[in-house]
């Protein structure tokens, strides 16, 4: 029974405007999709989930302000987000002190979950996928050498560069050149000229898809014929309006899920997302969806375990209950079956996807 | 004639101002609680005072060069970042007790920024106007790129983490008060007059015996010093430093506060910095339209009040009090006249 | 002081602007408390002399010394500190500062309060500020500007602005005062007043004055000696009477006098 | 003679400062009319209002019978009114010759060269300095340039604001001589001067301005001998 | 050979910088405004040409013309609404307004088209002119040719035509220009239209080279082009051209031989050194005050 008008408030912090708005919007849209579906299906014993969403512009100060507002003014019971690593790190430390249940879908920086036991994430960490794609290059593609081009002003890109380099050293794979560029650059020809000079078999592009596409395009223009290897940020490259698929034909990238998977959960998600937003979901959307799913299911568990007349609040006690429920998560999600390790990171594999004939195709689990 | 003031004794004005500061302090403690929690306001509202204070320090210190010295620097965020990293590194790598380490780290941040101010000011201040703007913009970007590329020290793009979160509303307030006092003390002195005379006419200033280069560089490093303090506060507030935070847009944001408040008006900078910190928070509910509204507001204010909200108005408590007294007198006086007129009809 | 005779000694001064020899072979010795007039057609190089004396431009040749101190290599403010003060042909006041602050800026040289004392508002600061205020008011009194002391300099009437420029120059405590067309834009009665003021300043502050002016009544009235420049060269020097009658000067500068 | 310029009831404000208070006067075709008065009397303000840079609150300004009260400033030169502003206002960074060319902006290219030669004949000094950047000219040279520039289009009315300011005595005489010649060749002149003596000597008529009002008007020769004018503006 | 390639790379981006710098210089020359919104006009132009071609299915030439007209009109509107009221205020107020306009354009476009970048398919034939086993693409050749042609045309316009003369007069002193019979409002509007039209041309060439359109694309491009304009001597037409190419080549060589990470720092370092040695840039005219 209970009061059917009662709602449970969850906060969302995402970069909705600014330079990284694309990622934030993908996550926010997916979260909304899940919450809508969940509420339509009846919520938790009639109680609906309400999300309060704030923009952080991808900026640490804004994220801290948004966090404070959600916790102190809006009295949310838990928070999803932020989306990219820098704001997430500054919120992580604050929230650890308050012990607020937090889950980010997408912040891949290793330290995010290290400040306290309250922070969870739906994605794997950077070192993991960096290692995976490097091993894939050596084992599966039998490549001998590779070069890296990365964004020096971005923690995500730099982190992946480091893990690729480390794995390469470990397995004896040759890195012929490592070149950097700055945020906002659109001309990579100088760096690519240097890279091509060293004749690598593959080029690692640990970067989001917008720049990755430009890099591939210019590398081809400069006569590079080898293979491009990307990361989860590459996902979405084919969804850009007016993209020329031939440029990225044959590219491999590590990802959280394969949209062409026949797994019924994935099929349904892709379909629903498509219906609501008129486009295919990318990995960020899938992770946002999963984050929402994991958190809401934990809340559901808490309420159901609370028994008749239980009213969820944002008290310290209830926060701990949600955190405990989160830790016990075992759920079939879009990006795979999720269970958390002792550091609140999901234990899951990454998938390798190849772009063939203008579409993503699942290649292997790694 | 010398403007008559309600209270003409300097020492008395100082007592009044001290009392006002103490009252403000008391109010702040009441609102936010002694530790930033447990006051009348919730934590979110209390915490806003910190970025507000940081922005006030940044705006007022930039006003020193932009408003009083009359130069146009576009790299203030660069000094802020230098101060932030210096203070943070100091805190991370020393283990004094917090009560010593935090204030000391702020001073270290300020001094390192001031040294950069001198290093950059010496060559840059040979140029004027837009050229100075561009060259300081360039220095700001260089600082940022260098911070990004010495990851061993600064953490590079990963950001610098593990900075103790020592900044509180109270410590911010103390820094704001000290900054305002020192900058006010500087402006209202022979040095301040020399600085303003450079803005008014550099050649005449030289001809009156003012060593303009010395004063320009000094002002520049002063301004950088306070930006460094603000950086230190920021570092210990947010806990993580990301070089991207200190880009060109940050410098522009600070400049906007100064210009909006009025170049050469300290109270203007304080009010504008306060308002522009709160405004985006008020607009948080409309995140999509937030920046559009913000930019429109900027244009509209400039078009209708190009000298900024306060022009060059300088605020003093006693001055304001006597202004109000005068206004009341005038009002009552006019009333009498009004009655008189009616009677005459 | 070297035997009390020559205060300012300018030898062989010259400057060249991208091929244009604006001034050449300019020599002058000025005694303490002397009033020297500098006249000549427009573009003769008069203002240029002032710019060279104050090191606003660097001379291509020649030397300037004041009380035996060579000013070469000094900055403009260094020259001001050494004792040469000036006014400008086109008024250059600190328009948005009060009249008294304009004067206080020029007093800066004689104030000693360090940055430290200032910022901490030590008693020395208060004492010095009080003294500066009094001194500035005294100086303003000399040219009847005290009533305007707390107005913005830019709001003063034109004549008062010219006077303020002179007060500001005196405030640097100079030994030589350079006045560039102080009577420009003044009507005859204002000019007459200025004439008496110039003498007053010389007597009261014991300065030597070099005066550029196109108003012959003023020049002939106050100057003890006049130097005439044309095309950057001195074409005549002498007493006002001598100059008035000098045919070269009449031809180049004065023109045929109206039969008055 | 026809009335060329007619100003009626001009009132101009700078914010709250009432600078010109109900001034009316006429300039006949072919005349030299001078406005004299102390500093700040409002002389320059009147000229600026005629040329459209300031607006009068009341009254009207007519040129050659046409109302020009609300005309945009740039159209005046085409109608035949040139204004030599106070403080010279030459184009500082252009050369002397380029300044003159600008003066001929509205005339046909073919006429410009001849007009420049004409100016050079009047002011040989400018010819010597033709390639110099105008901002580095001496004060007097700049004044010559400003006058020369206004003559580039052969206007019907030239308004001059203190043309003798800062000029050497010989040049002052030359300039007044030149104004007379200019007038003799058919150009009407409205002259604002501090140097009342010289101005009244060449003018046909004069108006004496005090704090924004015309306090005296009449034939120039009469004003020259008027006691109060003598006392206030002629120095004795 | 690599060296030659790096030079070619530099020329390619430099030609675009040059074109953008020309627009900056024109506007700066006349209103002494660092028009921070100039980069965003390029962004607007990129969206416009993309919209005209993909949504309205215009042929490329018509889309280009429409874009130029569109940008010119936007330029005039911005000038009339945001800059004109401030013509006689302090320069810094104008600068802040320009920043406001820049933010406004970026965020409005983002509201309409989202932050997700659009891809533009170039209409300039691929391939190019071979040098070694590299080639200069036709796009680059066309960009250089157009920049050079525009530079010549602008130089002629400013020095030979009536409107050019008016532009110079207004840039010196707009009050006095009125007394010369020059319509200042029209002249300034014309300059903005011209500058924005140049931005439109730059936008079209830019999207042909780099194919990606995003709301924030104008900022960095604008900044670098501005640096180029200052380096060449702001207000100077050949200066803008030279500055653009120089910045492009310097950037490319730095990335190629010094450090790709520090490229921006080196770029600004060059600017600083040049300004310190020659404070008005290569071709800038100093305006030393006469005392
Ligand atoms: N910075 C400069 N660059 C080039 N030429 C200059 C510069 N300064 C002055 N001149 C030239 O030097 C000559 C002398 O100028 P100066 O200003 O000294 O004249 P002046 O005697 O003061 O004349 P006036 O009485 O008209 O003020 C002039 O021909 C002037 O054009
Ligand atoms: N821009 C302005 N703002 C405010 N007041 C002004 C402005 N310009 C002039 N005034 C005031 O208007 C009045 C008339 O000034 P105007 O310049 O017309 O005088 P003038 O007779 O030409 O004097 P001068 O002989 O000094 O040139 C003066 O009191 C002056 O202070
Ligand atoms: Mg002179
Ligand atoms: Mg006047």
PDB file of C-alpha atoms in Angstrom, chain A residues 95-223:
ATOM      1  CA  UNK A  95      30.353  12.346  -1.151  1.00  0.00           C
ATOM      2  CA  UNK A  96      32.662   9.947   0.656  1.00  0.00           C
ATOM      3  CA  UNK A  97      32.506  12.199   3.691  1.00  0.00           C
ATOM      4  CA  UNK A  98      28.694  12.345   3.497  1.00  0.00           C
ATOM      5  CA  UNK A  99      28.424   8.664   2.593  1.00  0.00           C
ATOM      6  CA  UNK A 100      25.873   9.423  -0.104  1.00  0.00           C
ATOM      7  CA  UNK A 101      25.119   6.489  -2.432  1.00  0.00           C
ATOM      8  CA  UNK A 102      26.623   7.411  -5.781  1.00  0.00           C
ATOM      9  CA  UNK A 103      26.936   5.680  -9.103  1.00  0.00           C
ATOM     10  CA  UNK A 104      28.512   6.962 -12.257  1.00  0.00           C
ATOM     11  CA  UNK A 105      27.837   5.245 -15.511  1.00  0.00           C
ATOM     12  CA  UNK A 106      30.838   6.463 -17.337  1.00  0.00           C
ATOM     13  CA  UNK A 107      33.698   7.982 -15.321  1.00  0.00           C
ATOM     14  CA  UNK A 108      36.514   5.593 -16.055  1.00  0.00           C
ATOM     15  CA  UNK A 109      39.260   7.164 -13.952  1.00  0.00           C
ATOM     16  CA  UNK A 110      40.648   4.559 -11.524  1.00  0.00           C
ATOM     17  CA  UNK A 111      40.473   6.880  -8.486  1.00  0.00           C
ATOM     18  CA  UNK A 112      36.748   7.552  -8.693  1.00  0.00           C
ATOM     19  CA  UNK A 113      35.844   4.645  -6.436  1.00  0.00           C
ATOM     20  CA  UNK A 114      38.828   4.972  -4.122  1.00  0.00           C
ATOM     21  CA  UNK A 115      37.717   7.786  -1.827  1.00  0.00           C
ATOM     22  CA  UNK A 116      34.995   5.901  -0.053  1.00  0.00           C
ATOM     23  CA  UNK A 117      32.847   2.798  -0.073  1.00  0.00           C
ATOM     24  CA  UNK A 118      29.857   4.762  -1.358  1.00  0.00           C
ATOM     25  CA  UNK A 119      30.856   5.253  -4.978  1.00  0.00           C
ATOM     26  CA  UNK A 120      30.035   2.708  -7.685  1.00  0.00           C
ATOM     27  CA  UNK A 121      30.337   2.680 -11.400  1.00  0.00           C
ATOM     28  CA  UNK A 122      28.805   0.771 -14.268  1.00  0.00           C
ATOM     29  CA  UNK A 123      31.802   0.907 -16.574  1.00  0.00           C
ATOM     30  CA  UNK A 124      35.204  -0.732 -16.470  1.00  0.00           C
ATOM     31  CA  UNK A 125      38.273   1.352 -15.694  1.00  0.00           C
ATOM     32  CA  UNK A 126      40.588   2.887 -18.253  1.00  0.00           C
ATOM     33  CA  UNK A 127      43.606   0.625 -17.635  1.00  0.00           C
ATOM     34  CA  UNK A 128      41.434  -2.359 -18.334  1.00  0.00           C
ATOM     35  CA  UNK A 129      40.261  -1.436 -21.807  1.00  0.00           C
ATOM     36  CA  UNK A 130      43.634   0.078 -22.716  1.00  0.00           C
ATOM     37  CA  UNK A 131      45.224  -3.238 -21.901  1.00  0.00           C
ATOM     38  CA  UNK A 132      42.527  -5.173 -23.704  1.00  0.00           C
ATOM     39  CA  UNK A 133      42.831  -3.328 -27.002  1.00  0.00           C
ATOM     40  CA  UNK A 134      46.613  -3.614 -26.919  1.00  0.00           C
ATOM     41  CA  UNK A 135      46.499  -7.337 -26.324  1.00  0.00           C
ATOM     42  CA  UNK A 136      43.893  -7.637 -29.020  1.00  0.00           C
ATOM     43  CA  UNK A 137      46.252  -5.933 -31.440  1.00  0.00           C
ATOM     44  CA  UNK A 138      49.064  -8.315 -30.606  1.00  0.00           C
ATOM     45  CA  UNK A 139      47.131 -11.587 -30.205  1.00  0.00           C
ATOM     46  CA  UNK A 140      44.234 -11.291 -32.562  1.00  0.00           C
ATOM     47  CA  UNK A 141      45.517  -8.970 -35.245  1.00  0.00           C
ATOM     48  CA  UNK A 142      49.094 -10.257 -34.982  1.00  0.00           C
ATOM     49  CA  UNK A 143      50.338  -6.735 -35.353  1.00  0.00           C
ATOM     50  CA  UNK A 144      53.999  -6.099 -34.557  1.00  0.00           C
ATOM     51  CA  UNK A 145      54.041  -2.372 -33.926  1.00  0.00           C
ATOM     52  CA  UNK A 146      51.735   0.514 -33.245  1.00  0.00           C
ATOM     53  CA  UNK A 147      51.747   4.254 -32.688  1.00  0.00           C
ATOM     54  CA  UNK A 148      49.623   6.321 -30.317  1.00  0.00           C
ATOM     55  CA  UNK A 149      48.057   9.710 -30.885  1.00  0.00           C
ATOM     56  CA  UNK A 150      46.265  11.157 -27.869  1.00  0.00           C
ATOM     57  CA  UNK A 151      44.774  14.261 -26.329  1.00  0.00           C
ATOM     58  CA  UNK A 152      47.205  15.697 -23.794  1.00  0.00           C
ATOM     59  CA  UNK A 153      44.655  17.890 -22.104  1.00  0.00           C
ATOM     60  CA  UNK A 154      42.208  15.109 -21.377  1.00  0.00           C
ATOM     61  CA  UNK A 155      42.560  12.745 -18.433  1.00  0.00           C
ATOM     62  CA  UNK A 156      40.648   9.972 -20.220  1.00  0.00           C
ATOM     63  CA  UNK A 157      42.810  10.057 -23.303  1.00  0.00           C
ATOM     64  CA  UNK A 158      46.045  10.426 -21.356  1.00  0.00           C
ATOM     65  CA  UNK A 159      45.086   7.590 -19.028  1.00  0.00           C
ATOM     66  CA  UNK A 160      44.422   5.252 -21.937  1.00  0.00           C
ATOM     67  CA  UNK A 161      47.684   6.252 -23.571  1.00  0.00           C
ATOM     68  CA  UNK A 162      49.484   5.292 -20.345  1.00  0.00           C
ATOM     69  CA  UNK A 163      47.776   1.930 -20.085  1.00  0.00           C
ATOM     70  CA  UNK A 164      48.388   1.101 -23.737  1.00  0.00           C
ATOM     71  CA  UNK A 165      52.056   1.971 -23.316  1.00  0.00           C
ATOM     72  CA  UNK A 166      52.323  -0.056 -20.123  1.00  0.00           C
ATOM     73  CA  UNK A 167      50.651  -3.132 -21.625  1.00  0.00           C
ATOM     74  CA  UNK A 168      52.758  -2.862 -24.747  1.00  0.00           C
ATOM     75  CA  UNK A 169      55.918  -2.858 -22.650  1.00  0.00           C
ATOM     76  CA  UNK A 170      54.652  -5.814 -20.695  1.00  0.00           C
ATOM     77  CA  UNK A 171      53.855  -8.016 -23.690  1.00  0.00           C
ATOM     78  CA  UNK A 172      56.716  -6.810 -25.852  1.00  0.00           C
ATOM     79  CA  UNK A 173      54.673  -4.938 -28.406  1.00  0.00           C
ATOM     80  CA  UNK A 174      56.567  -2.081 -30.107  1.00  0.00           C
ATOM     81  CA  UNK A 175      55.238   1.442 -29.826  1.00  0.00           C
ATOM     82  CA  UNK A 176      56.902   3.316 -32.679  1.00  0.00           C
ATOM     83  CA  UNK A 177      55.709   6.807 -31.833  1.00  0.00           C
ATOM     84  CA  UNK A 178      53.577   8.642 -29.301  1.00  0.00           C
ATOM     85  CA  UNK A 179      52.186  11.986 -30.377  1.00  0.00           C
ATOM     86  CA  UNK A 180      49.938  14.392 -28.505  1.00  0.00           C
ATOM     87  CA  UNK A 181      47.586  17.204 -29.406  1.00  0.00           C
ATOM     88  CA  UNK A 182      45.548  19.733 -27.472  1.00  0.00           C
ATOM     89  CA  UNK A 183      41.859  20.102 -26.845  1.00  0.00           C
ATOM     90  CA  UNK A 184      40.083  21.703 -29.766  1.00  0.00           C
ATOM     91  CA  UNK A 185      42.705  20.785 -32.350  1.00  0.00           C
ATOM     92  CA  UNK A 186      41.361  19.790 -35.732  1.00  0.00           C
ATOM     93  CA  UNK A 187      44.558  19.473 -37.662  1.00  0.00           C
ATOM     94  CA  UNK A 188      46.585  16.413 -36.801  1.00  0.00           C
ATOM     95  CA  UNK A 189      48.595  16.173 -39.983  1.00  0.00           C
ATOM     96  CA  UNK A 190      51.888  17.194 -38.426  1.00  0.00           C
ATOM     97  CA  UNK A 191      51.677  14.468 -35.799  1.00  0.00           C
ATOM     98  CA  UNK A 192      50.380  11.906 -38.268  1.00  0.00           C
ATOM     99  CA  UNK A 193      53.181  12.692 -40.672  1.00  0.00           C
ATOM    100  CA  UNK A 194      55.634  11.845 -37.913  1.00  0.00           C
ATOM    101  CA  UNK A 195      53.735   8.687 -37.046  1.00  0.00           C
ATOM    102  CA  UNK A 196      53.510   7.433 -40.603  1.00  0.00           C
ATOM    103  CA  UNK A 197      57.221   8.016 -40.946  1.00  0.00           C
ATOM    104  CA  UNK A 198      57.752   5.244 -38.364  1.00  0.00           C
ATOM    105  CA  UNK A 199      55.634   2.729 -40.302  1.00  0.00           C
ATOM    106  CA  UNK A 200      53.414   1.281 -37.569  1.00  0.00           C
ATOM    107  CA  UNK A 201      51.011  -1.586 -38.290  1.00  0.00           C
ATOM    108  CA  UNK A 202      48.257   0.017 -36.247  1.00  0.00           C
ATOM    109  CA  UNK A 203      47.444   3.418 -34.811  1.00  0.00           C
ATOM    110  CA  UNK A 204      45.862   3.584 -31.373  1.00  0.00           C
ATOM    111  CA  UNK A 205      43.397   6.441 -31.058  1.00  0.00           C
ATOM    112  CA  UNK A 206      42.358   6.626 -27.407  1.00  0.00           C
ATOM    113  CA  UNK A 207      39.874   9.460 -27.925  1.00  0.00           C
ATOM    114  CA  UNK A 208      36.202  10.261 -28.289  1.00  0.00           C
ATOM    115  CA  UNK A 209      34.703   9.730 -31.697  1.00  0.00           C
ATOM    116  CA  UNK A 210      34.574  13.312 -32.992  1.00  0.00           C
ATOM    117  CA  UNK A 211      38.314  13.788 -32.977  1.00  0.00           C
ATOM    118  CA  UNK A 212      38.942  10.127 -33.685  1.00  0.00           C
ATOM    119  CA  UNK A 213      37.082  10.494 -36.950  1.00  0.00           C
ATOM    120  CA  UNK A 214      39.162  13.480 -37.985  1.00  0.00           C
ATOM    121  CA  UNK A 215      42.351  11.644 -37.097  1.00  0.00           C
ATOM    122  CA  UNK A 216      41.359   8.640 -39.190  1.00  0.00           C
ATOM    123  CA  UNK A 217      40.390  10.861 -42.071  1.00  0.00           C
ATOM    124  CA  UNK A 218      43.641  12.772 -42.072  1.00  0.00           C
ATOM    125  CA  UNK A 219      45.722   9.650 -41.588  1.00  0.00           C
ATOM    126  CA  UNK A 220      44.128   8.143 -44.694  1.00  0.00           C
ATOM    127  CA  UNK A 221      44.695  11.364 -46.603  1.00  0.00           C
ATOM    128  CA  UNK A 222      48.341  11.160 -45.671  1.00  0.00           C
ATOM    129  CA  UNK A 223      48.487   7.640 -47.045  1.00  0.00           C
TER     130      UNK A 223
END
